[in-house]
XYZ file of C-alpha atoms in Angstrom:
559
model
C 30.523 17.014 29.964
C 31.160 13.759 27.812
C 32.189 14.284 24.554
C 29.384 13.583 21.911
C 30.395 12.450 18.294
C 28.641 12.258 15.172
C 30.041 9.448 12.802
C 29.078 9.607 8.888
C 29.291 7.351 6.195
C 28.209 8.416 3.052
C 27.096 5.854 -0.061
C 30.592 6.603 -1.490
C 33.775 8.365 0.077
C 35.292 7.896 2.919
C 33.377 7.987 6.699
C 34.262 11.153 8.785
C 33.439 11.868 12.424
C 31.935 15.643 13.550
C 32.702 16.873 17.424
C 29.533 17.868 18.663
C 30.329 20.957 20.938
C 27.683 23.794 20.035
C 23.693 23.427 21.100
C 22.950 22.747 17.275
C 24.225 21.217 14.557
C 22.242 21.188 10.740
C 22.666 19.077 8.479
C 21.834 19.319 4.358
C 23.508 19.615 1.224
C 23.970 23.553 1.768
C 27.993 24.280 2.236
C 26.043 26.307 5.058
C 25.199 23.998 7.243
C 26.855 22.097 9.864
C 27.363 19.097 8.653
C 27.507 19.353 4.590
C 26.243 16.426 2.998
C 26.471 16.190 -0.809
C 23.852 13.335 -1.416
C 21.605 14.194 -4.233
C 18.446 13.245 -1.850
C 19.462 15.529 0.489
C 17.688 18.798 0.822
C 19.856 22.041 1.305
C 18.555 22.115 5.119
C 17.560 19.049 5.758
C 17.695 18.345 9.761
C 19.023 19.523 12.609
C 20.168 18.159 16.304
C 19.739 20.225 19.172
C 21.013 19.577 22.694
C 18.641 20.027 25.720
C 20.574 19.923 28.523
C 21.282 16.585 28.655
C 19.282 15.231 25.560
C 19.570 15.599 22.043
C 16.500 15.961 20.250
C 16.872 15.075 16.149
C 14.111 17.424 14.420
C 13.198 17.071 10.199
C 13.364 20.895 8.437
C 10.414 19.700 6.225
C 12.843 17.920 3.689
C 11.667 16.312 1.020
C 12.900 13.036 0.937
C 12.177 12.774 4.943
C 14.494 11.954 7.826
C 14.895 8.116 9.054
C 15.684 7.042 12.703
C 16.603 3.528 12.778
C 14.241 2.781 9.755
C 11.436 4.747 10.394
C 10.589 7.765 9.438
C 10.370 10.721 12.044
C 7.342 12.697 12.335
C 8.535 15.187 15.009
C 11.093 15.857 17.257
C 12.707 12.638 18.712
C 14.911 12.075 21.580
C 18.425 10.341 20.336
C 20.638 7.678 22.150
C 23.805 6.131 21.724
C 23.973 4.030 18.600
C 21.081 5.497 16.888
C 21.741 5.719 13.136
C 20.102 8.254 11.074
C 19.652 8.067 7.850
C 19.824 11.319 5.050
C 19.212 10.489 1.742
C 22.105 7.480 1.141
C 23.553 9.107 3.611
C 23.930 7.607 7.290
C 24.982 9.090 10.468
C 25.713 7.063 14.168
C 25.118 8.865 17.081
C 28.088 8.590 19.565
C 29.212 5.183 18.143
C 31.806 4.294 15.456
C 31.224 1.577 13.394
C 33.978 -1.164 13.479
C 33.825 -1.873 9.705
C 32.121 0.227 7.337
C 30.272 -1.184 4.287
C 30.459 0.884 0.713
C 28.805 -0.426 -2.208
C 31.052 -0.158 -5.430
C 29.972 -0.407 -9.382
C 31.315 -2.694 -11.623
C 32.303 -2.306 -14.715
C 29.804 -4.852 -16.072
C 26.996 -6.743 -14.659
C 26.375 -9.757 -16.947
C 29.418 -12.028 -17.418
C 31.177 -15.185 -15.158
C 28.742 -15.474 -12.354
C 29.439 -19.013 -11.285
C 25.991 -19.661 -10.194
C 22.155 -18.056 -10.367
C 19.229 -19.799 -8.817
C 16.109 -18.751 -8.613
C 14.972 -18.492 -5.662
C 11.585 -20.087 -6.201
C 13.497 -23.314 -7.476
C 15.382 -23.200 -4.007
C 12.515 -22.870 -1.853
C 9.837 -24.824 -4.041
C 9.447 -28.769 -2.764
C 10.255 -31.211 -4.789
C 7.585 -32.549 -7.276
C 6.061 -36.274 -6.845
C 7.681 -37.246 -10.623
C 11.099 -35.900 -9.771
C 11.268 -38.179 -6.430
C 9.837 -40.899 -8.346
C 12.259 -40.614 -11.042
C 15.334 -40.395 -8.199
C 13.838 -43.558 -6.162
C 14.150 -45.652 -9.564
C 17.541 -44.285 -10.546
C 18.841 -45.584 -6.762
C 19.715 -43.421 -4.229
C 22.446 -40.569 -4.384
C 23.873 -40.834 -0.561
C 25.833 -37.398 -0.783
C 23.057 -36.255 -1.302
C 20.628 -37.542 0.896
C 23.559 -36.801 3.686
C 23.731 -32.416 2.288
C 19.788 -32.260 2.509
C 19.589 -34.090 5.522
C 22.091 -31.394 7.117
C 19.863 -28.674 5.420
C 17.108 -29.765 6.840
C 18.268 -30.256 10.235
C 19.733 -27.001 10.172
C 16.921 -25.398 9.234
C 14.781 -26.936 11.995
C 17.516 -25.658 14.111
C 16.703 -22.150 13.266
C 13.246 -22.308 13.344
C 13.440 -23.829 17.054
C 15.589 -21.076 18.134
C 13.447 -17.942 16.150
C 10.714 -19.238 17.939
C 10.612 -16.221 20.584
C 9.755 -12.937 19.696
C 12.458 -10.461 20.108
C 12.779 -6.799 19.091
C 13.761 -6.194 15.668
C 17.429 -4.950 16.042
C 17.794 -7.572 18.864
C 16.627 -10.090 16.058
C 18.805 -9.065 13.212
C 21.885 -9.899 15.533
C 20.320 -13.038 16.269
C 19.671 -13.925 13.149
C 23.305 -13.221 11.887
C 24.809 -15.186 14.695
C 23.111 -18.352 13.541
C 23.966 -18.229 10.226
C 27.520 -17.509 10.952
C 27.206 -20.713 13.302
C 25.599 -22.889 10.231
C 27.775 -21.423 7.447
C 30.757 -20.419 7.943
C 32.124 -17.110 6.494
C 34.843 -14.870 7.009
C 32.792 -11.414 6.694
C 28.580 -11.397 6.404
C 26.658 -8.353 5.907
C 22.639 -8.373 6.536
C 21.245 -5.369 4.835
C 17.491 -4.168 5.143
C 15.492 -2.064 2.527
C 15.377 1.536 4.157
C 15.189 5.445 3.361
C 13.661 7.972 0.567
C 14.540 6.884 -2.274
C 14.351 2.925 -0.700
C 18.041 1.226 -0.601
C 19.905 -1.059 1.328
C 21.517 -0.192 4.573
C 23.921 -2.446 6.277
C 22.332 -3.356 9.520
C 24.625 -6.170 10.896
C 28.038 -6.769 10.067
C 30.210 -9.800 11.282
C 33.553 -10.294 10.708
C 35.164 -13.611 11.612
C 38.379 -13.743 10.390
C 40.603 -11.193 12.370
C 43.118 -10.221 9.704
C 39.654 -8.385 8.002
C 38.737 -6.168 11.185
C 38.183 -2.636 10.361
C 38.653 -3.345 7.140
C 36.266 -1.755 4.748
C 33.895 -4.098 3.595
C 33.021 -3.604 -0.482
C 29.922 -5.150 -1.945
C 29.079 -5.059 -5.842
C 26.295 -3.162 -6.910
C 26.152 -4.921 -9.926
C 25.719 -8.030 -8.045
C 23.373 -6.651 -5.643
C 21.209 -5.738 -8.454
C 21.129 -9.163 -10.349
C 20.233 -11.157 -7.088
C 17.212 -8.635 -6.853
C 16.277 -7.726 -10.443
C 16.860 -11.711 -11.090
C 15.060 -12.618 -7.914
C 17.748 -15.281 -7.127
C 20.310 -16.310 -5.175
C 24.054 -15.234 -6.701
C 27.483 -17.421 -5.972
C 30.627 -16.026 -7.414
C 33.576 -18.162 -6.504
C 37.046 -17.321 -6.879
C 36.379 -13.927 -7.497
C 40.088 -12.842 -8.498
C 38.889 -14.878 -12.100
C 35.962 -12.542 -12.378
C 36.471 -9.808 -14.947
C 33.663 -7.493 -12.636
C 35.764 -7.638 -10.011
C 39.442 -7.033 -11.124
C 38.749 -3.418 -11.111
C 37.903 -3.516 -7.409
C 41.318 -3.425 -5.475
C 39.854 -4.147 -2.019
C 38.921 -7.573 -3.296
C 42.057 -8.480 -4.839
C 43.715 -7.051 -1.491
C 41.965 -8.995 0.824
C 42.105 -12.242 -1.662
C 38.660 -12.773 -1.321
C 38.137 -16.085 -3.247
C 34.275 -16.267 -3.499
C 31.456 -14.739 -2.475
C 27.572 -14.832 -1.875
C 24.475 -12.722 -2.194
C 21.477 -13.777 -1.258
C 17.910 -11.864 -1.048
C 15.611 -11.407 1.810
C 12.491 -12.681 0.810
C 9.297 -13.157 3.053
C 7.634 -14.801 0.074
C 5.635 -11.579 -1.005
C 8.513 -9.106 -1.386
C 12.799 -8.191 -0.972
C 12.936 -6.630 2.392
C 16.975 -6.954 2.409
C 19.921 -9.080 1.127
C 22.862 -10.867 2.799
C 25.970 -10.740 1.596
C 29.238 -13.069 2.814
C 32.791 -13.804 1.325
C 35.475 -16.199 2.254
C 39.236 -15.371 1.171
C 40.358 -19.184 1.375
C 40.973 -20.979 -1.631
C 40.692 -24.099 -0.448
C 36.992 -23.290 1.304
C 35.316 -21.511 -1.203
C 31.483 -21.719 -0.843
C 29.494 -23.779 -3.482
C 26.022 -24.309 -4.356
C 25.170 -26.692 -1.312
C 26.298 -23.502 0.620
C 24.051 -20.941 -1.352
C 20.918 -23.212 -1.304
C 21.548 -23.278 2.860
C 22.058 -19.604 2.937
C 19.038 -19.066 0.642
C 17.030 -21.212 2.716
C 17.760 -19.233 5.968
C 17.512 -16.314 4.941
C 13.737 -17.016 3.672
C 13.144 -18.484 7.281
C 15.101 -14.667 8.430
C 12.642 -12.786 6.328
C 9.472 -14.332 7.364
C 10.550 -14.060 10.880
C 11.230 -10.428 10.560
C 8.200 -9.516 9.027
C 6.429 -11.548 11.737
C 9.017 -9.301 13.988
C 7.734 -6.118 12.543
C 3.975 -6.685 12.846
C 4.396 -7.422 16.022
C 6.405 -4.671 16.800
C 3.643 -2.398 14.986
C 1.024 -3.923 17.204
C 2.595 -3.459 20.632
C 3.102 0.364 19.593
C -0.204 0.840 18.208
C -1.315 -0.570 21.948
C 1.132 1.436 23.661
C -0.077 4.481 21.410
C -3.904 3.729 22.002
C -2.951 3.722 26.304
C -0.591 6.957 25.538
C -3.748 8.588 23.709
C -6.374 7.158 26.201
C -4.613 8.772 28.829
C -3.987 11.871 27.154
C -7.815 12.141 25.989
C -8.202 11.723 29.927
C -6.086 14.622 30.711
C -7.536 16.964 27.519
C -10.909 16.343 29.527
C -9.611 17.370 32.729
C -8.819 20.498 31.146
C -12.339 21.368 29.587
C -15.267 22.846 31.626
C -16.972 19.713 33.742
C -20.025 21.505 33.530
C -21.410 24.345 32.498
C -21.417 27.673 34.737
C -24.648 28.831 36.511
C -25.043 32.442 35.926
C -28.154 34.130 37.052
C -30.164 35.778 34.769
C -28.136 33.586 31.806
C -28.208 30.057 29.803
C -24.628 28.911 28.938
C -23.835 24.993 27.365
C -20.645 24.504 25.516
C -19.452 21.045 23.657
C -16.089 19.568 22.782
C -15.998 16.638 20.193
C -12.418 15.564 18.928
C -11.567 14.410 15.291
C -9.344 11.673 17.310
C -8.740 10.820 20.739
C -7.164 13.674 21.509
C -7.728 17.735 19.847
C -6.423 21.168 19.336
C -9.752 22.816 20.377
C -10.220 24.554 23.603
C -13.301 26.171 25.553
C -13.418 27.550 28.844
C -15.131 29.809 31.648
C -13.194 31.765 34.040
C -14.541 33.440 36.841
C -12.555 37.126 37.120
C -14.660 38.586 40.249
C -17.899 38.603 41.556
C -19.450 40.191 38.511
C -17.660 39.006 35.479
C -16.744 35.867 33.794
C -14.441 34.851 30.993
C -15.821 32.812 27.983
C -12.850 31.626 25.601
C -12.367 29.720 22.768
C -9.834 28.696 20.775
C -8.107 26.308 17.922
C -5.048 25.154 17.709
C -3.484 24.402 13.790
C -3.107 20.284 13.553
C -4.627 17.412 15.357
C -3.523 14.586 17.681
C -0.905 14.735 20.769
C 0.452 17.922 19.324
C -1.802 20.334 19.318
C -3.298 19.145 22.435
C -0.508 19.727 24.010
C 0.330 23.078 22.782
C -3.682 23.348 23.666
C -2.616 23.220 27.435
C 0.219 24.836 27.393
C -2.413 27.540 26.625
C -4.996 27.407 28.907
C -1.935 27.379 32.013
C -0.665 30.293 30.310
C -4.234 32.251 30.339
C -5.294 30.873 33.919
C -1.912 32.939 35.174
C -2.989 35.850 32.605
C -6.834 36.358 33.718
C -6.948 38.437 36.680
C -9.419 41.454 37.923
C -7.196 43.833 36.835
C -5.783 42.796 33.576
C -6.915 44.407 29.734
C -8.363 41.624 27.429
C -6.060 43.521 24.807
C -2.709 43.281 27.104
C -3.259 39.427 27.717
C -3.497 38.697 24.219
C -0.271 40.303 23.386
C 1.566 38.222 26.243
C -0.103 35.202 24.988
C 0.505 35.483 21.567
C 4.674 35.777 22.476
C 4.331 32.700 24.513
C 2.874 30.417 21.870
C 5.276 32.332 19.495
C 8.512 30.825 21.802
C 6.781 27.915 22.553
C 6.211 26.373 19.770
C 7.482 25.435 15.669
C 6.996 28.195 13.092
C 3.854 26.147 11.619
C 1.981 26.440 14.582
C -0.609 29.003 15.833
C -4.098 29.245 17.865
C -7.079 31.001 17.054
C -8.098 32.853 19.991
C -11.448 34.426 21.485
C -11.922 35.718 24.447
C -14.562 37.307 25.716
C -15.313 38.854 28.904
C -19.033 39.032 30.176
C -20.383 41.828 32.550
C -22.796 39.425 34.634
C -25.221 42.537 36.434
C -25.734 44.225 32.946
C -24.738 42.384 29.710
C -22.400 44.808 28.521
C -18.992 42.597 27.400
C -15.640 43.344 25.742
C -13.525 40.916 23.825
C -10.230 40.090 22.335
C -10.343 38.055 18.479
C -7.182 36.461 17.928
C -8.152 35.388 13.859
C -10.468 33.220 15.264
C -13.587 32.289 13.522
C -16.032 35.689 14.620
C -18.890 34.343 16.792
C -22.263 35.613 16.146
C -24.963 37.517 18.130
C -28.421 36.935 16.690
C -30.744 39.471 18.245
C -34.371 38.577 19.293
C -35.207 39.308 15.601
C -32.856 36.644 14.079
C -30.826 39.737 12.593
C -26.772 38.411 13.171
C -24.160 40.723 13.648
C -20.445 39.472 14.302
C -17.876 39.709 16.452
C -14.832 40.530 13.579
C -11.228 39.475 14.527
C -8.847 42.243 15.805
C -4.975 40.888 15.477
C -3.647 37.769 14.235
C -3.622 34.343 15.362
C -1.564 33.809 18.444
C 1.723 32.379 17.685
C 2.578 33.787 13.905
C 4.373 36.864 14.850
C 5.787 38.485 17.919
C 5.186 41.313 19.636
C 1.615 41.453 17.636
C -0.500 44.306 19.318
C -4.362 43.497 19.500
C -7.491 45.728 20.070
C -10.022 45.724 22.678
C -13.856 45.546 21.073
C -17.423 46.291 23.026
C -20.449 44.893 22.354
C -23.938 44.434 25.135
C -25.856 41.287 25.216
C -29.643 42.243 25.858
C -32.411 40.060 26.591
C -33.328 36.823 24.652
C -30.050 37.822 22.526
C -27.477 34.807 22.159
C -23.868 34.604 21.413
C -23.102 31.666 19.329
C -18.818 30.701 19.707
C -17.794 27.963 17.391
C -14.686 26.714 15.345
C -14.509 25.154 11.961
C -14.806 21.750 12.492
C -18.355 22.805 12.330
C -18.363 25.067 9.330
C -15.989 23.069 7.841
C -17.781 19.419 7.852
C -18.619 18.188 4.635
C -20.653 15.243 3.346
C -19.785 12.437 0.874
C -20.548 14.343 -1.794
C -17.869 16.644 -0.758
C -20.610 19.720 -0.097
C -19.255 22.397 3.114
C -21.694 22.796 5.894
C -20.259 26.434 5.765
C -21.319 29.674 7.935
C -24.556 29.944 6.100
C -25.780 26.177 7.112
C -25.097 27.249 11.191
C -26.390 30.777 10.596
C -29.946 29.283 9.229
C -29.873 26.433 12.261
C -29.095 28.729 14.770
C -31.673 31.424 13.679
C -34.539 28.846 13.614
C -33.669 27.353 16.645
C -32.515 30.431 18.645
C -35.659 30.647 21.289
C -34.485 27.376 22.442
C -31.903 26.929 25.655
C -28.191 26.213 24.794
C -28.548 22.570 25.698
C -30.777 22.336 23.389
C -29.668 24.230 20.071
C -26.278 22.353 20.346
C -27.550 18.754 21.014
C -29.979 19.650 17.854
C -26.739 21.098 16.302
C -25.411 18.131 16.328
C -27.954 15.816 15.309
C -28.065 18.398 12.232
C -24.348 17.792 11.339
C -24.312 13.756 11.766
C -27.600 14.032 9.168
C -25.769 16.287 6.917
C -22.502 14.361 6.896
C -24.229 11.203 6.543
C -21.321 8.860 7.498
C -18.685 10.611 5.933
C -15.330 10.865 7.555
C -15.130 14.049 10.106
C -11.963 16.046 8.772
C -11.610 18.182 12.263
C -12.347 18.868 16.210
C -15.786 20.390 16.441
C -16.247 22.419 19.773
C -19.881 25.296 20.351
C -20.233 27.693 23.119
C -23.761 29.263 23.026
C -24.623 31.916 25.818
C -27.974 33.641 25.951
C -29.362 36.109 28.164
C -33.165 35.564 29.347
């Protein structure tokens, strides 16, 4: 089996590479864990990598800062690949893939004195007023000049031509580095994006053009960094050796660097990210020709990305909507088509998701010629999740039912397979209730779901009270068996609490009481009808407000 390496490289210190040979490895600030990681926005057990045969799966313990794949936050578990960076706190870690030169940010000892040059970067990218190119035209023209912004702008147009295609983001950043590098030269340029809980800069691109500086830790002032932002403007220190901020800094004075040039990422609404480049040559030092050209491309750079980025967001919110279309398909495959015929009976049941897809389940299985199953259940969460873990379910109980199994024993093998199967915040509320057709006598299983209710010809209720916990918390949870008869014009009403639950703009619950008074009025009715009236009831009630939760009704009543 290949060998798989984690490389880290914390905000300070020196990088370090882990052998991943067990199935797991954490990662936090605990000593504890794995990988210990003293970053102050690090949480003690902060995430964990598992290996799946041949995948590794990343997976966030609930931290509280959050857990960053390639700049975006992770929600659940997510498959890694070679290259992938994630990113702890200040803390980043490549997946299988050393990084040829590492960048560390270092403090200076002061952050106001001999900074050769500061423009704002407003006054770079503003055009020039009518009275300034008046007042040039009369003095004559400057030819130097006319030849550097001539460059300028045919560099820039340049750029543009060639950022005309959309690429993916990462693909772009590479792009975007290569053609400044081609326009201004540099021996080393870093292109850094805003990233991470708390938000900071994280090297994204590194080139290194002069070959004497390979794998050669590249050091960037903070101080620097934080007047180009806090300033908004573009910074040029030249012959950096002179600089008092920088004397403290061996690296630079090793590597001679001579000047140096930061230079924000701004889409002309916000920083997204800087650039930073050096030379070590005396003799080629950059000057402020070179900063306006560099703050000039990197505007184009930042608009571009952010143009990258929505576009980005757009094809995955399409990709997302087909993903969820098609699940929604699949969830609908796996509720009841129609509802059962059973003679002597009235059954109608109704699924309506929050989103596209739902946690709520309802079904009827036919056990033999005289009984039939009626579940229903709820899954904790919404979306892809819990729909998943909501099929997962009804396989497992299809292979459970059977003529000769207790309602009691199933539950107790179901509730260990949703315990293995899934996190330790998930669970189902379970009912399941199974109907003697010939004489109305039943027996059921509550799994902490919401107890149903049997309203009696009378409109007296009595309900069907759990009997173990919700599938999933604990194993080896033991459940009891309960026995009830359905007798004429008597109706069993199974619902979960998207219903109970809904509320209305003025933030008032539907609650128990609001279905127990509908249902009662309406209980001489058929099925069909009492939950199509149901429902009109509940849009009335939450009179446009936002629906919080899946809503699903079973109502069975015997004529």
């Amino acid at each position: 089996m290949k060998e798989i390496q984690l490389f880290v490289y914390q905000k300070a210190g020196d990088p370090f590479s882990f052998d991943f040979t067990e199935d797991k490895v954490s990662m936090g600030r605990s000593s504890d864990n794995d990988i210990s990681i003293p970053d102050p926005f690090c949480s003690g057990f902060h995430a964990r990598i598992d290996r799946l045969g041949k995948d590794f799966i990343l997976k966030d313990n609930d931290s509280k800062n959050g857990t960053f794949l390639n700049g975006e936050k992770i929600k659940s578990e997510v498959r890694l690949k070679e290259g992938d960076e994630i990113l702890i706190g200040s803390t980043r870690i490549v997946f299988n893939k050393k990084l040829s030169t590492n960048v560390e940010f270092t403090d200076s000892p002061s952050s106001s004195v001999n900074v050769n040059t500061i423009m704002h970067l407003e006054d770079i990218l503003r055009k020039p007023e009518l009275s300034t190119t008046i007042e040039a035209k009369e003095k004559g023209f400057d030819i130097e000049k006319i030849k550097k912004e001539h460059k300028s702008l045919s560099v820039i147009s340049e750029v543009s031509r060639t950022l005309v295609l959309h690429k993916p983001l990462s693909e772009l950043l590479e792009h975007i580095m290569d053609l400044i590098c081609e326009n201004l030269p540099m021996d080393r340029g870093v292109l850094m994006i805003k990233e991470g809980n708390p938000v900071q800069f994280i090297p994204k691109v590194i080139r290194v053009n002069n070959t004497s500086l390979v794998n050669k830790k590249i050091n960037v002032s903070q101080s620097i960094v934080d007047m180009a932002v806090n300033k908004h403007s573009s910074i040029l220190v030249s012959d950096v050796q002179a600089d008092p901020r920088f004397k403290a800094q061996e690296s630079v004075i090793r590597f001679n660097i001579s000047s140096a040039m930061c230079v924000p990422l701004w889409n002309n609404k916000e920083i997204i990210g800087i650039i930073y480049s050096d030379r070590i040559s005396l003799s080629k030092q950059f000057n402020e020709e070179d900063l306006k050209l560099l703050t000039l491309l990197s505007n184009l750079a930042a608009v571009k990305i952010e143009n990258s980025r929505l576009i980005d967001k757009s094809i995955e919110k399409e990709k997302m909507e087909k993903e969820l279309d098609l699940a929604a398909k699949i969830q609908r495959d796996f509720l009841p088509k129609k509802d059962p015929e059973i003679e002597g009976y009235q059954v109608s049941g109704i699924n309506i998701p929050c989103q596209q897809v739902g946690g709520d389940y309802y079904d009827y299985i036919l056990i033999d010629e005289d009984r039939i199953g009626i579940t229903i259940a709820d899954v904790s969460g919404k979306g892809v999740g819990a729909s998943l873990l909501m099929a997962s379910l009804r396989a497992s109980l299809y292979s459970e039912v059977s003529k000769d199994s207790s309602v009691e024993g199933m539950a107790c093998r179901l509730n260990d397979f949703v315990n293995k199967s899934s996190d330790i915040n998930s669970f189902i509320t379970f009912f399941f209730l199974e109907l003697n057709k010939r004489n109305g006598d039943f027996i059921y299983v509550n799994a902490g779901h919401n107890p149903p209710f049997l309203i009696d010809k009378k409109g007296r209720i009595s309900c069907l009270e759990t009997c173990g916990l919700s599938l999933g918390m604990f194993p080896s949870v033991s459940y009891e068996k309960r026995k009830g008869h359905l007798a004429p014009g008597e109706i069993i009403v199974f619902y979960t609490d998207g219903i109970t639950e809904s509320r209305n703009k003025k933030n008032e619950e539907f609650g128990e009481k609001g279905l127990r008074d509908f249902i009662i009025s309406h209980r001489r009715q058929k099925p069909s009808e009492i939950i199509d009236g149901l429902l009109k009831h509940l849009n009335e009630f939450i009179s446009g407000a936002d629906r919080m939760d899946d809503m699903t009704a079973v109502i069975i009543k015997k004529e």
